[in-house]
Amino acid sequence: MDYFPVFVKLQEAPCLVVGGGEVALRKVRLLLEAGARLTVVAPQLVPELASLAAQGQLAYHAGVFEPQHTVGMRLVVAATNRRDINRQVSEAAQQRGILVNVVDDPELSTYITPAIIDRSPLVIAVSTGGGVPVLARLIRARLESLIPAGFGQLARFAARFRERVKQRFDNVEARRAFWESVLEGPVAEAVMHGNEAMADSEMEKRLAEASSKPLGAVYLVGAGPGNPDLLTFRALRLMQQADVVLYDNLVASELLDLVRRDAERIYVGKARANHTLPQEDINLLMVRLAREGRRVLRLKGGDPFTFGRGGEEIQTLAEHDIPFEVVPGITSASGAASYAGIPLTHRDYAQSVTFVTGHKKDGTIQLDWPALTRPDQTVVVYMGLTMAADLCQAFIAHGKAPDTPAAVVEWATTQRQRTVIGTLESLPQVISRYEVRSPALIIVGEVVNLADKLSWYRRVENRAATMQVPEGQEHD
Ligand code: SAH
């Protein structure tokens, strides 16, 4: 180990920054955040530094650096653009045994500053030994996205209970089990959502029972339309801590690969007319698993509250007092629209967009046709593929022009995406000619014409595979 990592307490500690430019400013900001009592030495200051000095946030010595400026300092930073001055600063500090950092000059430095992820009081520091700061910053960016903003709150919350937990569980093993169950379960989630009152009362209860049995919960998570890049941070994090996952056909296998490796996977598929588990059984299964203390992830394609039966599933959980949380996902209509280059609204063509389902519980279509056939709107039909002929016919029967542009987007956002374009009149034949399969969305409206210009996804590699306008089916 070339450098020994420590976290230094700087509240009220005298620290010196030599230099008055942008680089010095960055260092000053950090040191002020750490509560240092700062002195800045420089012939002149950039305006932000000058205003910090004017506000009394730092003491300013106008002029050139002199070695005695380092006397009594805990840390010294040299941030001038003159190596000779930086060297003087470094030597003066080292003579007095003071830690000194020369910005971007590990050779003159006795300490280096890491890239930091600040979730105070939780702070993560990353260092490459001063050799490749850019790499440290890249690592920091990755960690930033992995570590939820709420971890700071969580650290503060846990610290409040530290003593009491120590008294309650005298052996280290039991204490660790208790903390794990708290920090990875619904108590932690409540803290990170800012619901400390609920977290507090749950902690009190668990301390009273001296219980380190994990508390079960159900996370109803939208996995987006299929492309793993379109997961939310939150979805990914819950996927990586779940004990058991319930998934169905709409969740692409690439997404399942991101679930924690040792989580149990239960297929509760819901291919049309081939229900592997009836909905009621899925609901009760989740209740049972959560009661066993497991963190249950119910992974849903798209968004759980958009034609996802999410409402029905959590109703049962609520009735059984199971803690649950809902995580939104990108609904397939949004995914398909973006990836096929079909804006759902457009100031020239569509002032509103309506999402409907082409499939009802009893198998018939009952839609508000007068509303759906009004001009200047886009209609997106979920689960409409098998009924496409009836749907297109109904649009026309209720007054929509037969040459209204209509598209089918199959496997939107995934590498299998295909967009097939026709009109209300031609769409049913086009669907069968191109053997379009589920999952697919139908998009009806003038905005479909924009796909010719705006489609971008995989266009470079193989436009024909992503965008197929059948011969003789001119649509504009
Ligand atoms: N909750 C989901 C929808 C579930 S209903 C969501 O928000 O997207 C299932 C229907 O969604 C399918 O029949 C299909 O119409 C649509 N669908 C889901 N994923 C899709 C995809 N990747 N491409 C095209 N359509 C998709």
XYZ file of C-alpha atoms and ligand atoms in Angstrom:
502
model
C 0.000 0.000 0.000
C 1.643 3.229 -1.148
C -0.717 5.503 0.772
C -2.406 4.875 4.085
C -6.045 5.990 4.031
C -7.328 8.014 6.975
C -10.225 10.396 7.539
C -8.921 13.546 9.185
C -11.008 15.655 11.538
C -10.733 19.273 10.420
C -13.470 21.054 12.362
C -11.924 24.311 13.599
C -8.485 23.116 12.500
C -6.215 25.770 10.980
C -5.484 24.919 7.348
C -3.643 26.807 4.645
C -4.313 27.044 0.931
C -1.670 28.747 -1.184
C -3.083 30.022 -4.464
C -6.044 32.131 -5.521
C -7.314 30.544 -8.737
C -9.970 28.017 -9.746
C -7.968 25.047 -8.500
C -7.494 26.674 -5.126
C -11.213 27.451 -5.069
C -12.121 23.768 -5.450
C -9.846 22.830 -2.560
C -11.177 25.686 -0.453
C -14.756 24.551 -0.953
C -13.976 21.020 0.191
C -12.003 22.158 3.203
C -14.788 24.531 4.221
C -17.277 21.681 3.978
C -15.097 19.772 6.395
C -15.245 22.703 8.798
C -11.615 23.840 8.508
C -10.499 27.281 9.689
C -8.943 28.442 6.455
C -6.221 30.866 5.514
C -5.603 31.618 1.850
C -2.363 33.196 0.654
C -2.197 34.597 -2.886
C -1.419 37.868 -4.657
C -4.984 37.923 -5.920
C -8.202 35.913 -5.781
C -10.794 34.796 -8.309
C -14.142 36.487 -7.573
C -15.684 33.494 -5.741
C -12.709 33.281 -3.399
C -12.821 37.043 -2.889
C -16.450 36.832 -1.916
C -15.789 33.969 0.524
C -13.119 36.166 2.066
C -15.496 39.128 2.189
C -18.106 36.956 3.950
C -15.536 36.056 6.569
C -15.504 32.367 5.636
C -11.735 32.438 5.284
C -8.815 34.639 6.231
C -7.002 36.163 3.282
C -3.338 37.197 3.162
C -2.762 39.191 -0.004
C 0.796 38.651 -1.148
C 3.372 35.994 -1.849
C 3.846 32.853 0.189
C 6.309 32.889 3.033
C 7.400 29.794 4.946
C 6.101 31.087 8.289
C 2.547 31.002 6.885
C 2.619 27.278 7.547
C 3.213 27.636 11.280
C 0.528 25.920 13.365
C -1.347 24.502 10.376
C -2.811 20.998 10.394
C -2.958 20.695 6.599
C -1.383 22.695 3.825
C -2.443 22.750 0.174
C -0.373 24.276 -2.607
C -2.523 25.173 -5.594
C -0.523 27.741 -7.519
C 0.516 27.323 -11.131
C 4.182 27.901 -10.268
C 6.157 24.806 -9.444
C 8.868 26.794 -7.661
C 6.339 28.254 -5.255
C 4.603 24.906 -4.823
C 7.989 23.417 -3.962
C 8.658 26.107 -1.335
C 5.274 25.418 0.233
C 5.936 21.706 0.269
C 9.375 22.132 1.849
C 8.172 24.587 4.483
C 5.353 22.275 5.521
C 7.512 19.172 5.590
C 10.130 20.891 7.750
C 7.447 21.446 10.351
C 5.997 17.940 10.003
C 2.737 19.214 8.501
C 0.881 17.162 5.909
C 1.000 18.905 2.557
C -0.678 18.345 -0.774
C 0.511 19.940 -3.980
C -2.300 19.698 -6.484
C -1.506 17.245 -9.288
C 2.024 16.734 -8.014
C 2.327 13.545 -5.961
C 6.091 13.941 -5.829
C 5.856 17.156 -3.790
C 2.929 15.886 -1.706
C 2.949 13.985 1.559
C -0.758 13.281 1.245
C -3.097 13.028 -1.726
C -6.810 13.679 -1.844
C -9.054 10.875 -3.044
C -12.130 11.100 -5.236
C -15.001 11.100 -2.768
C -18.589 10.010 -2.670
C -20.205 12.125 -0.020
C -23.262 10.718 1.741
C -22.237 12.270 5.028
C -21.740 10.886 7.555
C -21.015 8.093 5.093
C -18.020 9.031 2.956
C -16.301 6.772 0.456
C -12.835 7.683 -0.757
C -11.206 6.285 -3.893
C -7.549 6.625 -4.709
C -5.267 5.295 -7.405
C -2.204 6.412 -5.510
C -2.179 9.713 -7.373
C -1.259 7.941 -10.592
C -4.525 7.961 -12.543
C -6.939 10.480 -11.038
C -9.267 10.056 -14.038
C -9.701 6.380 -13.198
C -10.524 7.266 -9.605
C -13.151 9.666 -10.903
C -14.659 7.000 -13.175
C -14.873 4.624 -10.241
C -16.459 7.350 -8.212
C -19.099 7.889 -10.916
C -19.958 4.195 -10.798
C -20.202 4.154 -7.044
C -22.325 7.303 -7.071
C -24.911 5.473 -9.130
C -24.818 2.392 -6.915
C -25.055 4.090 -3.577
C -28.429 5.599 -2.929
C -28.605 9.199 -1.844
C -30.437 8.038 1.287
C -27.455 6.136 2.695
C -26.323 9.221 4.583
C -29.649 9.377 6.386
C -29.404 5.666 7.020
C -25.962 6.019 8.578
C -27.237 8.775 10.877
C -30.287 6.737 11.811
C -28.234 3.659 12.625
C -25.764 5.688 14.677
C -28.622 6.862 16.908
C -29.426 3.263 17.844
C -25.890 2.045 18.099
C -25.543 2.085 21.895
C -28.927 0.555 22.535
C -28.384 -2.263 20.084
C -25.054 -2.941 21.758
C -26.714 -3.237 25.149
C -29.594 -5.342 23.869
C -27.454 -7.956 22.079
C -24.382 -8.789 24.061
C -22.827 -11.153 21.595
C -21.294 -9.876 18.414
C -22.975 -12.449 16.171
C -26.479 -11.556 17.331
C -25.717 -7.891 16.993
C -24.479 -8.338 13.463
C -27.557 -10.382 12.484
C -29.766 -7.683 13.931
C -28.033 -4.905 12.024
C -28.109 -6.863 8.785
C -31.822 -7.406 9.073
C -32.317 -3.719 9.780
C -29.988 -2.300 7.158
C -31.172 -4.506 4.315
C -34.877 -4.552 4.934
C -37.957 -2.383 5.193
C -36.640 -0.384 8.186
C -33.795 0.933 6.058
C -36.130 1.601 3.151
C -38.398 3.617 5.439
C -35.448 5.733 6.599
C -34.328 6.384 3.054
C -37.830 7.461 2.094
C -37.678 9.992 4.915
C -40.200 8.092 7.030
C -38.169 8.035 10.232
C -41.221 7.843 12.462
C -42.145 4.476 11.026
C -38.542 3.305 11.109
C -38.251 4.387 14.738
C -41.321 2.523 15.860
C -40.238 -0.604 14.002
C -36.798 -0.380 15.637
C -38.366 -0.007 19.088
C -40.525 -3.023 18.464
C -37.641 -5.128 17.272
C -35.415 -4.065 20.136
C -38.162 -4.942 22.611
C -38.562 -8.373 21.058
C -34.783 -8.705 20.670
C -35.614 -9.948 17.222
C -33.079 -10.346 14.493
C -35.472 -12.312 12.343
C -35.540 -10.518 9.038
C -38.669 -8.595 8.296
C -40.263 -9.591 5.011
C -41.534 -7.184 2.412
C -42.679 -7.141 -1.172
C -41.196 -4.857 -3.804
C -43.357 -4.467 -6.863
C -40.815 -3.341 -9.388
C -41.226 -2.137 -12.939
C -38.412 -3.581 -15.032
C -39.037 -1.398 -18.069
C -39.704 -2.589 -21.602
C -36.878 -5.123 -21.784
C -33.604 -3.326 -22.385
C -31.552 -3.598 -19.164
C -30.181 -0.081 -19.649
C -33.665 1.236 -19.048
C -33.923 -0.086 -15.490
C -34.040 2.510 -12.746
C -31.267 2.632 -10.137
C -33.832 1.693 -7.560
C -35.031 -1.340 -9.509
C -31.471 -2.548 -9.919
C -30.672 -2.128 -6.250
C -33.747 -4.043 -5.140
C -32.973 -6.743 -7.700
C -29.566 -7.135 -6.138
C -30.835 -7.592 -2.618
C -33.935 -9.727 -3.161
C -34.246 -13.174 -1.587
C -36.857 -14.392 -4.016
C -38.047 -13.138 -7.386
C -41.425 -13.686 -8.998
C -41.324 -13.000 -12.703
C -43.368 -13.639 -15.805
C -43.019 -13.724 -19.569
C -42.564 -10.042 -19.998
C -39.292 -9.929 -18.153
C -36.429 -10.458 -20.569
C -33.799 -12.960 -19.525
C -31.061 -10.306 -19.616
C -32.938 -8.590 -16.836
C -33.182 -11.728 -14.736
C -29.422 -12.099 -14.989
C -29.136 -8.922 -12.953
C -31.013 -10.377 -10.008
C -28.848 -11.443 -7.062
C -27.269 -14.729 -7.994
C -28.469 -16.764 -5.051
C -32.022 -15.430 -5.060
C -34.732 -18.015 -5.645
C -36.509 -17.479 -8.971
C -40.171 -18.370 -9.314
C -41.832 -18.268 -12.702
C -45.442 -17.188 -12.452
C -45.826 -16.682 -16.209
C -48.778 -15.034 -17.670
C -48.772 -15.813 -21.351
C -52.272 -15.183 -22.616
C -54.584 -18.176 -22.160
C -51.750 -20.070 -20.513
C -51.799 -18.786 -16.976
C -49.171 -20.643 -15.052
C -50.473 -19.360 -11.743
C -53.834 -17.677 -11.373
C -53.557 -14.094 -10.173
C -55.045 -14.899 -6.756
C -52.403 -17.548 -6.173
C -49.620 -15.123 -7.080
C -50.994 -12.636 -4.574
C -51.164 -15.207 -1.789
C -47.766 -16.618 -2.640
C -46.262 -13.172 -2.108
C -48.008 -12.890 1.255
C -46.658 -16.263 2.360
C -43.085 -15.557 1.245
C -43.024 -12.171 2.955
C -44.362 -13.730 6.174
C -41.376 -16.071 6.106
C -39.240 -12.958 6.420
C -38.114 -12.892 2.814
C -37.596 -9.878 0.615
C -39.822 -10.622 -2.306
C -39.245 -8.949 -5.620
C -42.234 -8.964 -7.926
C -40.666 -8.026 -11.221
C -43.029 -6.658 -13.843
C -42.493 -5.715 -17.444
C -42.756 -1.993 -18.116
C -44.478 -0.090 -15.352
C -46.384 -2.041 -12.689
C -49.251 0.435 -12.617
C -49.774 0.524 -16.375
C -51.761 -2.522 -17.467
C -49.663 -4.492 -15.012
C -52.220 -5.582 -12.416
C -49.947 -3.919 -9.883
C -52.954 -2.477 -8.134
C -54.563 -5.863 -7.671
C -51.388 -7.407 -6.338
C -50.710 -4.851 -3.655
C -54.327 -4.725 -2.573
C -53.902 -8.252 -1.233
C -50.634 -7.270 0.463
C -52.270 -4.281 2.107
C -55.107 -6.487 3.366
C -52.558 -8.803 4.963
C -50.452 -5.991 6.462
C -47.359 -6.888 4.479
C -44.958 -3.957 3.981
C -44.634 -3.196 0.296
C -43.213 -0.659 -2.077
C -43.893 0.110 -5.727
C -41.102 1.128 -8.086
C -42.167 2.670 -11.382
C -40.675 1.473 -14.630
C -40.559 2.833 -18.143
C -43.783 1.681 -19.684
C -43.459 -0.051 -23.043
C -45.327 2.738 -24.840
C -42.619 5.203 -23.824
C -39.909 2.726 -24.710
C -41.407 1.876 -28.081
C -42.034 5.516 -28.926
C -38.465 6.599 -28.210
C -36.784 3.607 -29.786
C -38.951 3.635 -32.901
C -38.726 7.390 -33.390
C -42.442 7.986 -32.918
C -43.002 10.905 -30.529
C -46.280 10.298 -28.706
C -47.190 13.966 -28.790
C -46.088 16.595 -31.253
C -47.205 20.188 -31.555
C -48.223 19.688 -35.184
C -49.853 16.263 -35.005
C -50.986 15.176 -31.566
C -51.964 17.170 -28.507
C -52.766 14.142 -26.408
C -51.994 10.487 -26.108
C -54.189 7.696 -24.816
C -53.058 4.266 -23.653
C -55.682 1.540 -24.027
C -55.722 -2.208 -23.774
C -56.994 -4.331 -26.621
C -57.742 -7.123 -24.226
C -60.343 -7.278 -21.515
C -60.885 -9.742 -18.690
C -63.808 -11.360 -20.560
C -62.053 -11.276 -23.948
C -64.123 -8.551 -25.602
C -62.999 -5.067 -26.607
C -65.013 -2.285 -25.084
C -63.412 1.028 -25.755
C -64.647 4.577 -25.893
C -64.533 4.826 -29.686
C -65.908 8.348 -30.084
C -63.078 9.575 -27.841
C -60.410 7.461 -29.513
C -61.246 8.557 -33.028
C -61.030 12.285 -32.385
C -58.349 14.066 -34.419
C -54.984 15.301 -33.161
C -54.219 12.496 -30.803
C -52.122 9.357 -30.576
C -53.562 6.065 -29.386
C -51.296 3.308 -28.106
C -52.823 -0.133 -27.793
C -51.298 -2.605 -25.339
C -52.057 -6.311 -25.762
C -53.715 -5.539 -29.058
C -51.910 -7.826 -31.452
C -54.369 -10.728 -31.604
C -57.274 -8.320 -31.919
C -55.523 -6.036 -34.402
C -57.984 -6.664 -37.243
C -60.999 -5.909 -35.061
C -59.323 -2.857 -33.608
C -58.396 -1.330 -36.953
C -61.850 -2.010 -38.276
C -63.437 -0.343 -35.268
C -61.258 2.747 -35.695
C -62.447 3.045 -39.302
C -66.074 2.236 -38.496
C -66.072 5.066 -35.961
C -64.861 7.578 -38.479
C -61.074 7.450 -38.525
C -59.646 7.735 -42.065
C -58.540 4.325 -43.415
C -55.197 5.842 -44.402
C -54.409 6.982 -40.857
C -50.828 5.861 -40.184
C -50.461 2.951 -37.780
C -47.376 1.112 -36.540
C -46.607 -2.065 -34.688
C -43.508 -2.132 -32.540
C -42.411 -5.623 -31.582
C -39.985 -6.279 -28.710
C -39.473 -2.557 -28.297
C -36.104 -1.347 -26.969
C -34.523 -4.815 -27.175
C -32.141 -6.110 -29.801
C -35.086 -7.891 -31.374
C -37.043 -4.682 -31.925
C -38.907 -4.397 -35.230
C -41.115 -1.547 -36.316
C -43.631 -2.236 -39.026
C -45.611 0.616 -40.480
C -48.881 0.656 -42.368
C -52.276 2.308 -42.183
C -55.411 1.403 -40.287
C -56.519 -0.362 -43.440
C -53.331 -2.272 -44.138
C -52.056 -2.997 -40.645
C -53.711 -6.416 -40.174
C -52.160 -7.787 -43.404
C -48.847 -6.152 -42.611
C -48.824 -7.833 -39.214
C -49.359 -11.236 -40.719
C -46.980 -10.651 -43.624
C -44.164 -9.776 -41.228
C -45.214 -12.402 -38.701
C -45.234 -9.927 -35.863
C -45.370 -11.647 -32.479
C -46.094 -10.599 -28.939
C -44.993 -8.474 -27.132
C -45.995 -5.728 -29.492
C -47.693 -2.376 -29.279
C -49.899 -0.730 -31.856
C -49.510 3.009 -32.293
C -52.166 4.904 -34.236
C -51.911 8.528 -35.342
C -50.137 11.009 -37.592
C -47.011 10.892 -35.418
C -46.262 7.445 -36.885
C -45.116 9.183 -40.082
C -42.261 10.785 -38.163
C -40.572 7.400 -37.755
C -39.235 7.703 -41.298
C -37.064 10.570 -40.193
C -36.664 10.022 -36.496
C -35.987 6.343 -36.053
C -32.436 5.909 -34.831
C -32.162 2.640 -32.988
C -29.962 0.158 -34.816
C -30.577 2.150 -37.954
C -26.930 2.247 -38.840
C -26.405 -1.498 -38.578
C -29.526 -2.663 -40.238
C -32.266 -0.282 -41.102
C -34.248 -2.941 -42.888
C -34.608 -4.998 -39.755
C -35.841 -2.180 -37.598
C -37.998 -0.270 -40.009
C -39.921 -1.982 -42.718
C -42.316 -0.076 -44.883
C -44.055 -2.654 -47.045
C -44.014 -2.061 -50.777
C -47.117 -0.484 -52.172
C -48.180 0.662 -48.690
C -47.324 4.310 -48.978
C -48.516 5.997 -45.869
C -47.931 9.657 -46.448
N -46.933 -3.084 -17.524
C -46.505 -3.215 -18.905
C -47.608 -3.680 -19.795
C -48.101 -5.056 -19.514
S -49.347 -5.567 -20.614
C -45.945 -1.877 -19.388
O -46.033 -0.874 -18.661
O -45.391 -1.841 -20.479
C -48.446 -6.454 -21.817
C -48.370 -5.701 -23.123
O -47.392 -4.698 -23.045
C -47.943 -6.548 -24.294
O -49.018 -7.264 -24.827
C -47.443 -5.492 -25.247
O -48.515 -4.854 -25.871
C -46.824 -4.484 -24.303
N -45.376 -4.651 -24.205
C -44.653 -4.915 -23.111
N -43.341 -4.917 -23.387
C -43.214 -4.639 -24.683
C -42.127 -4.475 -25.586
N -40.860 -4.624 -25.174
N -42.391 -4.162 -26.854
C -43.642 -3.994 -27.305
N -44.701 -4.136 -26.496
C -44.511 -4.451 -25.215
